[in-house]
Short mmCIF file of C-alpha atoms in Angstrom, two decimals:
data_model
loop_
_atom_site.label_atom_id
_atom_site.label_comp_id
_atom_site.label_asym_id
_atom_site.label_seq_id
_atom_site.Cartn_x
_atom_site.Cartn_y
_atom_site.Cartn_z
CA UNK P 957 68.30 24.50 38.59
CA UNK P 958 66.18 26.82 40.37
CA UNK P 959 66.60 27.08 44.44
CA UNK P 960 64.38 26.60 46.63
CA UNK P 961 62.76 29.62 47.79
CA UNK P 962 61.92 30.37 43.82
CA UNK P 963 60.33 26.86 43.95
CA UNK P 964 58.35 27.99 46.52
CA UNK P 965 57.48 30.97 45.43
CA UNK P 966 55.98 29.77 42.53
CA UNK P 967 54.30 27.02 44.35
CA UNK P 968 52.60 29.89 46.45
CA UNK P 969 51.81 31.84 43.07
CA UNK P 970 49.81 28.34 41.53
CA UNK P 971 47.88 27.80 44.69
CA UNK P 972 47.05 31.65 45.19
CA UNK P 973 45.70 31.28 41.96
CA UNK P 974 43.81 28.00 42.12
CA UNK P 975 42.09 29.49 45.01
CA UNK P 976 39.97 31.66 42.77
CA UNK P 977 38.21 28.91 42.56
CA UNK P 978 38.06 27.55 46.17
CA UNK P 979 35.01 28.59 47.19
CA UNK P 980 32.66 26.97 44.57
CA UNK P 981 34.66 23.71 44.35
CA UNK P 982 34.05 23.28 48.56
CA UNK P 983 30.35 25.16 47.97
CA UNK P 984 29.73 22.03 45.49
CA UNK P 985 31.38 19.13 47.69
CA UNK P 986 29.88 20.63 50.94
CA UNK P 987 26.62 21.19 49.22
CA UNK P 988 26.61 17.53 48.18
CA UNK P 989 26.79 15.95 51.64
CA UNK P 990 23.99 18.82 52.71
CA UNK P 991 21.70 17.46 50.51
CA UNK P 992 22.33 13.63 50.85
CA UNK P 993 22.26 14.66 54.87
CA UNK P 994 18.93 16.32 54.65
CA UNK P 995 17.16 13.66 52.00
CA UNK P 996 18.76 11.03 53.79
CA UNK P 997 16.49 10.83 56.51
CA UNK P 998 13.70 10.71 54.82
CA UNK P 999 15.04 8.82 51.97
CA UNK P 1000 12.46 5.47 51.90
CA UNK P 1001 9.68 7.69 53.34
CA UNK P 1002 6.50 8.15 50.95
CA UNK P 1003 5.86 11.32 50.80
CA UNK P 1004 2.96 11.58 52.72
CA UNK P 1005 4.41 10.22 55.65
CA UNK P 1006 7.07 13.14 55.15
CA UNK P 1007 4.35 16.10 55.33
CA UNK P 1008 1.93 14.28 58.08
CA UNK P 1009 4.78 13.85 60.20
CA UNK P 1010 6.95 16.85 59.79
CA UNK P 1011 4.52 19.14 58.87
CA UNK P 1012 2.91 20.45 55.61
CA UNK P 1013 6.40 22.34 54.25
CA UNK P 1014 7.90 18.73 54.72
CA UNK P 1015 11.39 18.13 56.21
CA UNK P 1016 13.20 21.94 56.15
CA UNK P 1017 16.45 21.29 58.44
CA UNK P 1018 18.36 18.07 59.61
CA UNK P 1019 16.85 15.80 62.05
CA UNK P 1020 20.18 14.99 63.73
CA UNK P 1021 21.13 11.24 64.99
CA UNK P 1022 20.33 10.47 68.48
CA UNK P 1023 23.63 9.43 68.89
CA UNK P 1024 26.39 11.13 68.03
CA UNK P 1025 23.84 14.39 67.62
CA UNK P 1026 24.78 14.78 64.11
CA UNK P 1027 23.01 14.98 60.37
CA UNK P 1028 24.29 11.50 59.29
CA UNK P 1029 25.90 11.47 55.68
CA UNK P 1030 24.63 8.15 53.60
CA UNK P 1031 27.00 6.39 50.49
CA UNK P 1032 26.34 9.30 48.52
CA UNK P 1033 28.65 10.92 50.30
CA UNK P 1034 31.01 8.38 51.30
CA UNK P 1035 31.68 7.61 47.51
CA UNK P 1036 31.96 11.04 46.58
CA UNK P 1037 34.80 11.28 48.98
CA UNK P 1038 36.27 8.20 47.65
CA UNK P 1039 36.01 9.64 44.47
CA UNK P 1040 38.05 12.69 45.02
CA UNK P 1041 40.39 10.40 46.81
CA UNK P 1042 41.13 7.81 43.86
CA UNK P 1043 41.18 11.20 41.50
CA UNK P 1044 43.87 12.78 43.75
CA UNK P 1045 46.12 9.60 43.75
CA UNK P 1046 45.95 9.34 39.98
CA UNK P 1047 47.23 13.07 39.86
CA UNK P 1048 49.98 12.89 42.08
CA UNK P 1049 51.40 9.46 41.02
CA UNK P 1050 51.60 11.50 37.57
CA UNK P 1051 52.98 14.11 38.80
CA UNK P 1052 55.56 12.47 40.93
CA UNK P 1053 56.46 9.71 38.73
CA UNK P 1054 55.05 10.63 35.42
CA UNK P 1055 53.10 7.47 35.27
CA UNK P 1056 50.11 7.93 35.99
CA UNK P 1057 46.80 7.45 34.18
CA UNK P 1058 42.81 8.39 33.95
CA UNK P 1059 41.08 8.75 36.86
CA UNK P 1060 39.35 5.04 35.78
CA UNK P 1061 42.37 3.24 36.52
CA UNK P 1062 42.65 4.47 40.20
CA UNK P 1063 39.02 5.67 41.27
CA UNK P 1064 38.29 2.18 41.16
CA UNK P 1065 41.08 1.29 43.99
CA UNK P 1066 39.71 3.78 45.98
CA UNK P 1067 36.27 2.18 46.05
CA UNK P 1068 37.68 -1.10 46.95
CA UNK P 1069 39.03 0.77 50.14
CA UNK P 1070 35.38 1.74 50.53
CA UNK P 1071 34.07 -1.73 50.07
CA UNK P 1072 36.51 -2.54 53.03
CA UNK P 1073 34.90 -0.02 55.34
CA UNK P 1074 31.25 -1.54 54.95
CA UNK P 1075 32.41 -5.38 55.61
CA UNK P 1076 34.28 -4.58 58.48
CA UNK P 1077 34.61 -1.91 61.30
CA UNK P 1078 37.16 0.15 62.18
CA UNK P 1079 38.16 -1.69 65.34
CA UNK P 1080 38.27 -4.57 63.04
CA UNK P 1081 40.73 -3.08 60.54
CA UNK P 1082 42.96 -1.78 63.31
CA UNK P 1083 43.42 -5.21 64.92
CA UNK P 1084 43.98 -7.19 61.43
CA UNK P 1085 45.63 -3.92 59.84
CA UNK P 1086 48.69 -6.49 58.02
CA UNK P 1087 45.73 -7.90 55.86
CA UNK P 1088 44.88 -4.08 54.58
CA UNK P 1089 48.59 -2.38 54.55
CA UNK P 1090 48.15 -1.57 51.30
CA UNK P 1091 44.76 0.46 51.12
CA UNK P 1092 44.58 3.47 48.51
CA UNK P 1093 43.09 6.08 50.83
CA UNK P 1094 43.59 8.08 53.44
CA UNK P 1095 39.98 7.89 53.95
CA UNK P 1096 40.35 4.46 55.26
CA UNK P 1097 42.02 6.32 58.46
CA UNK P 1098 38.48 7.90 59.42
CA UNK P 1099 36.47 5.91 61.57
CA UNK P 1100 33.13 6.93 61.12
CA UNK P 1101 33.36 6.30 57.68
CA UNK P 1102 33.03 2.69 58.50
CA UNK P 1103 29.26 2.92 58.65
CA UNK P 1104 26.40 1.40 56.60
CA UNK P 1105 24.41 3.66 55.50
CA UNK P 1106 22.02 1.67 52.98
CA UNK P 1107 24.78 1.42 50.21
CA UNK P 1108 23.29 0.39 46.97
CA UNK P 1109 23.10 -3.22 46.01
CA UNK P 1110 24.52 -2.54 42.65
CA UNK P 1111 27.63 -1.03 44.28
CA UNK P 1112 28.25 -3.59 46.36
CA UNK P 1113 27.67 -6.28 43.88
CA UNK P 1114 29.75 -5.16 41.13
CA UNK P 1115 32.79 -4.20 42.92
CA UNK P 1116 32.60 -7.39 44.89
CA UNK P 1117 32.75 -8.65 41.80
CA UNK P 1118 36.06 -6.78 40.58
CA UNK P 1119 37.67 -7.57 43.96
CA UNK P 1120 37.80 -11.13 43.13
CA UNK P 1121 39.27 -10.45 39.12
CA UNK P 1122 41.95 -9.17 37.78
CA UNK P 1123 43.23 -5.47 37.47
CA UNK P 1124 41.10 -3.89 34.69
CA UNK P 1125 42.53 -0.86 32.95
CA UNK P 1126 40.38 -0.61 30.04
CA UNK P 1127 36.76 1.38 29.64
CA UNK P 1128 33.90 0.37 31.84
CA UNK P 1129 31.98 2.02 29.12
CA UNK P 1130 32.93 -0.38 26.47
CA UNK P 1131 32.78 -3.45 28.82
CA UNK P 1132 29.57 -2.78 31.04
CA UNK P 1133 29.47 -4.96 34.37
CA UNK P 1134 26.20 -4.71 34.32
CA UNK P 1135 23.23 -3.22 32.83
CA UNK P 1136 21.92 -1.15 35.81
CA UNK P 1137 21.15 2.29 35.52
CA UNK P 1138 20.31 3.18 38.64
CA UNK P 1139 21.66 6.50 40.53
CA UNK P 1140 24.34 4.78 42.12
CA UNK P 1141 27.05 6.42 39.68
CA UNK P 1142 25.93 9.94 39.14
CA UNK P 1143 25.30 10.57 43.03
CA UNK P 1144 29.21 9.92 43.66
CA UNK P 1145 30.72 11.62 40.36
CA UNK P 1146 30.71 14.95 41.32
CA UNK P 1147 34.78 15.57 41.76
CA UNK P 1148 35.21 14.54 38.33
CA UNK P 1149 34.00 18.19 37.46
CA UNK P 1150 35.63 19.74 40.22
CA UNK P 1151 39.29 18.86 40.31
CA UNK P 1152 41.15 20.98 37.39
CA UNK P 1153 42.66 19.22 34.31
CA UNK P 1154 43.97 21.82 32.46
CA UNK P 1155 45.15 19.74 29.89
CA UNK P 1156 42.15 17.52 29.07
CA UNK P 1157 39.39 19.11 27.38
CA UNK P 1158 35.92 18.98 28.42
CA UNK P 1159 34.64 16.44 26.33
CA UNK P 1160 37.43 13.93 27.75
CA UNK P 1161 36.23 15.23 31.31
CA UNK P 1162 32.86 14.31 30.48
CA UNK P 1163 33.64 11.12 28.91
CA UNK P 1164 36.06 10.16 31.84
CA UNK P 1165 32.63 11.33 34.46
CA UNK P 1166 30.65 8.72 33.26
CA UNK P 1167 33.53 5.84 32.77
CA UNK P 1168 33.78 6.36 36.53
CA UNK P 1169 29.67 5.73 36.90
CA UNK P 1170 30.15 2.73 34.54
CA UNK P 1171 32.94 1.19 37.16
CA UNK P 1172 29.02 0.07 38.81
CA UNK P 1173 26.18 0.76 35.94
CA UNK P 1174 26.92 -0.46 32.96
CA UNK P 1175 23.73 0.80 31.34
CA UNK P 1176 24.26 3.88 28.77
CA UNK P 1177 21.25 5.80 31.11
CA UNK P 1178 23.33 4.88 34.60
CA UNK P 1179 26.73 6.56 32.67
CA UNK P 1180 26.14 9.37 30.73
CA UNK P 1181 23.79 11.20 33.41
CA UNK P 1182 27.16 11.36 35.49
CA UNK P 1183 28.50 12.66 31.72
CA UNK P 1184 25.77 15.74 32.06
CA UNK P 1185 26.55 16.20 35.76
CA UNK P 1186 30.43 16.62 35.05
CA UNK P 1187 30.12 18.61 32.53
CA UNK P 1188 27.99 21.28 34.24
CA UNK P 1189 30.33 21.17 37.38
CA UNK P 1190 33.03 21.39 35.47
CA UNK P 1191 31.54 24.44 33.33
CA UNK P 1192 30.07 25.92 36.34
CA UNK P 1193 33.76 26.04 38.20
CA UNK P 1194 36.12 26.76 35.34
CA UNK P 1195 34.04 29.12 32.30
CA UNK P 1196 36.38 31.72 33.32
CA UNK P 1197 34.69 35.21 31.99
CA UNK P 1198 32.38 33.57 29.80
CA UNK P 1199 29.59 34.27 32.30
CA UNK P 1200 27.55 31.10 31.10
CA UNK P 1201 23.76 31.32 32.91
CA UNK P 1202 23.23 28.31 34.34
CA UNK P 1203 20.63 27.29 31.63
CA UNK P 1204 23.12 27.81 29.03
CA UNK P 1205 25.58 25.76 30.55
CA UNK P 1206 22.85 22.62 31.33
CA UNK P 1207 21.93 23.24 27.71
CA UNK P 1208 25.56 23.27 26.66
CA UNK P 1209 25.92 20.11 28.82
CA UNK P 1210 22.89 18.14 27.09
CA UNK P 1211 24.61 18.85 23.50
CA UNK P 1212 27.98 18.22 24.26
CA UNK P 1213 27.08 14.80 26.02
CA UNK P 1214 24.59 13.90 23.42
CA UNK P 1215 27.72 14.49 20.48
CA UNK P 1216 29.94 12.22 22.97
CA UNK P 1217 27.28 9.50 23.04
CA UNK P 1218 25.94 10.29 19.41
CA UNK P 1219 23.82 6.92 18.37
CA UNK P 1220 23.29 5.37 21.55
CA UNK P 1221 19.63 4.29 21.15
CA UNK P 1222 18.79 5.52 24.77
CA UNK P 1223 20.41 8.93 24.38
CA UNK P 1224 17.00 10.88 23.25
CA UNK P 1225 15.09 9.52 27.01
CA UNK P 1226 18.71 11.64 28.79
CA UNK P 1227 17.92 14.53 26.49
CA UNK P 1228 13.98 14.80 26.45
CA UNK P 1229 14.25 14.98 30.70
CA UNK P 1230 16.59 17.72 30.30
CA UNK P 1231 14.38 19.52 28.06
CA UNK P 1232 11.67 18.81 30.58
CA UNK P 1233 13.29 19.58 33.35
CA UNK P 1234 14.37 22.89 31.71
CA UNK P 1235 10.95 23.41 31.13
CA UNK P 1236 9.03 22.75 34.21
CA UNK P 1237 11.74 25.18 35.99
CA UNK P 1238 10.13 27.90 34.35
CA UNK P 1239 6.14 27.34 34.75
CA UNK P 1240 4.34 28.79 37.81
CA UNK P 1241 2.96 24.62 38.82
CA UNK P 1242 4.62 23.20 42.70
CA UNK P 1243 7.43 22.01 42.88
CA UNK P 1244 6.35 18.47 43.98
CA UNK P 1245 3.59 18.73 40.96
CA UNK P 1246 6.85 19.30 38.76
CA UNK P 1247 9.01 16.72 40.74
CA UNK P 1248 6.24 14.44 39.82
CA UNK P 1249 6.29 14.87 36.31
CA UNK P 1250 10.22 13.84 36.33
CA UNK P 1251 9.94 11.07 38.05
CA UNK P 1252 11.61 9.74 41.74
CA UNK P 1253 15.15 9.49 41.42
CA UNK P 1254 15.66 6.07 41.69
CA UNK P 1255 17.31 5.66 38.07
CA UNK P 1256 20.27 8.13 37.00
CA UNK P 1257 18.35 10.19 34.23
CA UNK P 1258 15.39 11.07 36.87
CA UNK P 1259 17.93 11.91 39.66
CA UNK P 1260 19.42 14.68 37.07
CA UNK P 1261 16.27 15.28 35.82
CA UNK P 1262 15.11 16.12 39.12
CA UNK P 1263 18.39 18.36 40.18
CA UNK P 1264 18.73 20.23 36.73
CA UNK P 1265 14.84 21.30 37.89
CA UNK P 1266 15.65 22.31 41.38
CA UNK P 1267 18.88 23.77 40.40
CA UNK P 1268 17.27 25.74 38.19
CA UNK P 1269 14.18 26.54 39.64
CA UNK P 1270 16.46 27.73 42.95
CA UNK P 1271 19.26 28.90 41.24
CA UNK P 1272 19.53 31.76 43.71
CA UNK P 1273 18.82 30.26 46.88
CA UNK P 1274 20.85 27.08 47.88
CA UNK P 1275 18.46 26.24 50.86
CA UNK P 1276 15.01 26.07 48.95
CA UNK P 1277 16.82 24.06 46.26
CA UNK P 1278 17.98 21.23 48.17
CA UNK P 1279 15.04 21.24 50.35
CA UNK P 1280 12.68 20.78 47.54
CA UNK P 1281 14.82 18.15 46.15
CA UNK P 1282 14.20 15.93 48.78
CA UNK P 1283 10.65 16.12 49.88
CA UNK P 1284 9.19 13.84 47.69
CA UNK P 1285 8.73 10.04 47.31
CA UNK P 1286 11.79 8.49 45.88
CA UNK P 1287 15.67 8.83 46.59
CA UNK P 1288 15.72 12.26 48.41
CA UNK P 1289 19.30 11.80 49.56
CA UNK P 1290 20.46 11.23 45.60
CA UNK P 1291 18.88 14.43 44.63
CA UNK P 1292 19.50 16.19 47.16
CA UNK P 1293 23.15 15.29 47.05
CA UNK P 1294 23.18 16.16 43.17
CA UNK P 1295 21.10 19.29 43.58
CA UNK P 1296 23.58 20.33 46.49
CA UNK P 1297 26.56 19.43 44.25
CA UNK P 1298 25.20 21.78 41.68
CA UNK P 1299 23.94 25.04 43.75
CA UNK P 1300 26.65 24.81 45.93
CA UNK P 1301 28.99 25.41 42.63
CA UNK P 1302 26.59 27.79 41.69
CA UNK P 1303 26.64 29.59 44.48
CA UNK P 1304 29.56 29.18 46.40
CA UNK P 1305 30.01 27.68 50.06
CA UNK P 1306 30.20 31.47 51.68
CA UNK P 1307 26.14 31.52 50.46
CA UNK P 1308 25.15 28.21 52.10
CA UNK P 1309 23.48 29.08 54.99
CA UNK P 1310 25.11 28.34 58.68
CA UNK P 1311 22.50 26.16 59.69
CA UNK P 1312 23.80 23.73 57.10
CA UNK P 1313 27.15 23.89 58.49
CA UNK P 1314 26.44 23.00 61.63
CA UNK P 1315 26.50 19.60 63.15
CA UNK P 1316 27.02 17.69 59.69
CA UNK P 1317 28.56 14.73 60.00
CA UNK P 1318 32.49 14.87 58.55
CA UNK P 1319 32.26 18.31 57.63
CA UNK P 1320 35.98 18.57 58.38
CA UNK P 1321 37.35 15.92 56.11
CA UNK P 1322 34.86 17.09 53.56
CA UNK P 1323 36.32 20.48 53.52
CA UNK P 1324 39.80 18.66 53.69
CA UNK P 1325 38.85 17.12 50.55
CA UNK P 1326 37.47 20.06 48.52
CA UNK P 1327 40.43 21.82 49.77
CA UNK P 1328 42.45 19.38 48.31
CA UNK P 1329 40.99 19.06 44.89
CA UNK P 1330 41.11 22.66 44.54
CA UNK P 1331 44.75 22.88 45.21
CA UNK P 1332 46.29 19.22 43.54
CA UNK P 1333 49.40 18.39 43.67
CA UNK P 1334 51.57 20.51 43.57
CA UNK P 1335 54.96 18.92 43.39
CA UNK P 1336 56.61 17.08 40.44
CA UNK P 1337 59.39 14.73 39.81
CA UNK P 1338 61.82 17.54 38.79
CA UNK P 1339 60.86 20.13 41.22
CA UNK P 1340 62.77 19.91 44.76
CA UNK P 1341 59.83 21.05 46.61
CA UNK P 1342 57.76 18.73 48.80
CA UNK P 1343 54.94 19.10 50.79
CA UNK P 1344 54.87 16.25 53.69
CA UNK P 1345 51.11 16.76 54.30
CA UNK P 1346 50.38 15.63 50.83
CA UNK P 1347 52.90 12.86 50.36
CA UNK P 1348 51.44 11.55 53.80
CA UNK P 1349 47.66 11.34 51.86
CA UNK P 1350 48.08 10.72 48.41
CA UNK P 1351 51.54 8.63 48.34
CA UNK P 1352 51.86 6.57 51.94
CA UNK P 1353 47.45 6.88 52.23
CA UNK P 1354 47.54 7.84 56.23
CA UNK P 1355 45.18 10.71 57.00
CA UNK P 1356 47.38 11.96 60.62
CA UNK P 1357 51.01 10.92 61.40
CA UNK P 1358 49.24 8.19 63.75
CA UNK P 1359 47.60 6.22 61.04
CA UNK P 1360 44.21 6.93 62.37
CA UNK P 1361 41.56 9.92 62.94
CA UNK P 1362 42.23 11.58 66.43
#
């Protein structure tokens, strides 16, 4: 058996090398909660209240919280840290034990954790902490994530509803909870496409990307936008030197989700808003006139509809990408969040301008995460090696050594 110091050695070699990659996976997670940060506070503002009250460019930087002086994340971004989280778990129970499973067996834990922190508050948890020993995140250690911030109804509903039945390890696809299609799946799917599977193809990383939308929306148009939106990430992060354009990989994304789903009667509405989208990116017209044409983001295929176009449209400048993405009439902090997800891959965090970075809410623990999925685990159950840090997250679910954010 090899010692120690070769363990680590090679353990230093695997994480020098997934760090090639570091900077687009934490560009796309950051980006994300940029996005949902900016939209967010305009979010159920028509769009002419938006330009007669901030001005005829719209909202163009955060509007911080009175409060705390911060650009206040919404769900979008709580899930999509939840996400990552339940991913994460998955990966290192495999690793460690050899047990584990898809990332739709224990991404739906980790939302149960995040169901917790919008019926209660933290104080609340602390003082009745027996009841919730056994939470699957570490995430359930960081206080301000116990804040609503208008979580969806169909969220809320449907995994109240799996809280009170039994374990489910089977596809959400093929038993649908409901038939909702909103954009409450595709806005939080975004790790799916960042962490690295090297042994699962892409298809079965898009297919798994919209199983984990289904765990809520249970209508073919509320899962296999989240299908697209994986695949793109995923493409975007780990082509290697096939130096795909983004348009080629979107494209690529349409055709490969559209042979996944092949026969699903609402498939050709997904694929004639990518075309559209596509489209409208490359015509001289506003991009509100355009945004217009696509629809307002309430329902999964206009959110990507509307992101692909602002992606694409932007596709060299991360700033004027999310910020057209939310001035408009419907769910701004969706597409922004999506937009975000997909420039910042695109362009890496080191391009995202400082005034983004500053004063968003959590930007530490969202950096923590990308970090994370960018890395994995890196031990396994016949390697010696052992890094405490991750145990402490992803096997015993406490953030710091104290149980709680300090």
């Amino acid at each position: 058996m090899e010692n120690e110091h070769q363990i680590s050695d090679k353990v230093l070699k695997r994480i020098k090398e997934s760090e090639q990659h570091l900077d687009k996976i934490r560009g796309s997670l950051f980006g994300g909660a940029v996005g949902d940060a900016l939209g967010y506070t305009v979010e159920f503002w028509h769009e002419r209240d938006i330009f007669d009250r901030l001005g005829p460019k719209g909202i163009q930087q955060y509007i911080p919280d009175r409060r705390t002086g911060k650009a206040l994340i919404s769900d979008d971004t709580q899930m999509t840290l939840f996400t990552a989280n339940g991913i994460l778990v998955g990966q290192t129970r495999a690793y460690l034990r050899g047990i584990g499973g898809k990332p739709s067996i224990y991404v739906p834990m980790s939302y149960q954790d995040w169901l917790m922190t919008q019926e209660m508050t933290f104080e609340e948890r602390q003082k009745g902490k027996k009841v919730y020993q056994n939470c699957f995140s570490w995430l359930a250690d960081v206080p301000e994530l116990y804040s609503l911030r208008a979580p969806g109804n169909t969220c809320l509903s449907a995994l109240m509803l799996q809280k009170s039945g039994k374990d489910f390890e089977g596809s959400y696809i093929d038993h649908p909870v409901n038939r909702s299609k909103g954009c409450g799946g595709i806005m939080r799917v975004a790790p799916m496409g960042l962490v690295h599977m090297p042994y699962a193809g892409i298809r079965t990383i898009d297919r798994e990307g919209a199983e984990l939308a289904a765990i809520t929306h249970g209508h073919s148009l509320g899962y296999m936008p989240a299908a697209v939106l994986t695949h793109i990430l995923s493409r975007i992060v780990y082509s290697g030197k096939e130096q795909l354009s983004l348009r080629e990989i979107v494209l690529e994304a349409r055709d490969t989700v559209a042979e996944i789903f092949g026969g699903d009667r609402h498939l050709r509405t997904l694929t004639d808003i990518i075309d559209s989208a596509v489209a409208l990116s490359e015509n001289k017209e506003s991009d509100l006139d355009n945004i217009h044409r696509l629809g307002e983001g309430w329902i999964a295929e206009e959110t990507l509809g509307i992101s692909v176009y602002c992606a694409l449209r932007h596709q060299n400048d991360f700033s004027a990408g999310v910020i057209a993405a939310v001035n408009h009439s419907g769910d701004s902090d969706s597409t922004g969040a999506v937009t975000g997800n997909i420039l910042g891959a695109w362009l890496g965090f080191d391009a995202i301008e400082d005034k983004w970075k500053e004063n968003l809410e959590l930007s530490d623990v969202i950096l923590e995460m990308a970090d994370d999925l960018c890395h994995g685990c890196q031990m396994s159950e016949y390697s010696s090696y052992r890094d405490q840090d991750w145990i402490r997250k992803y096997v015993h679910m406490q953030w710091k050594d104290t149980g709680s954010r300090t």
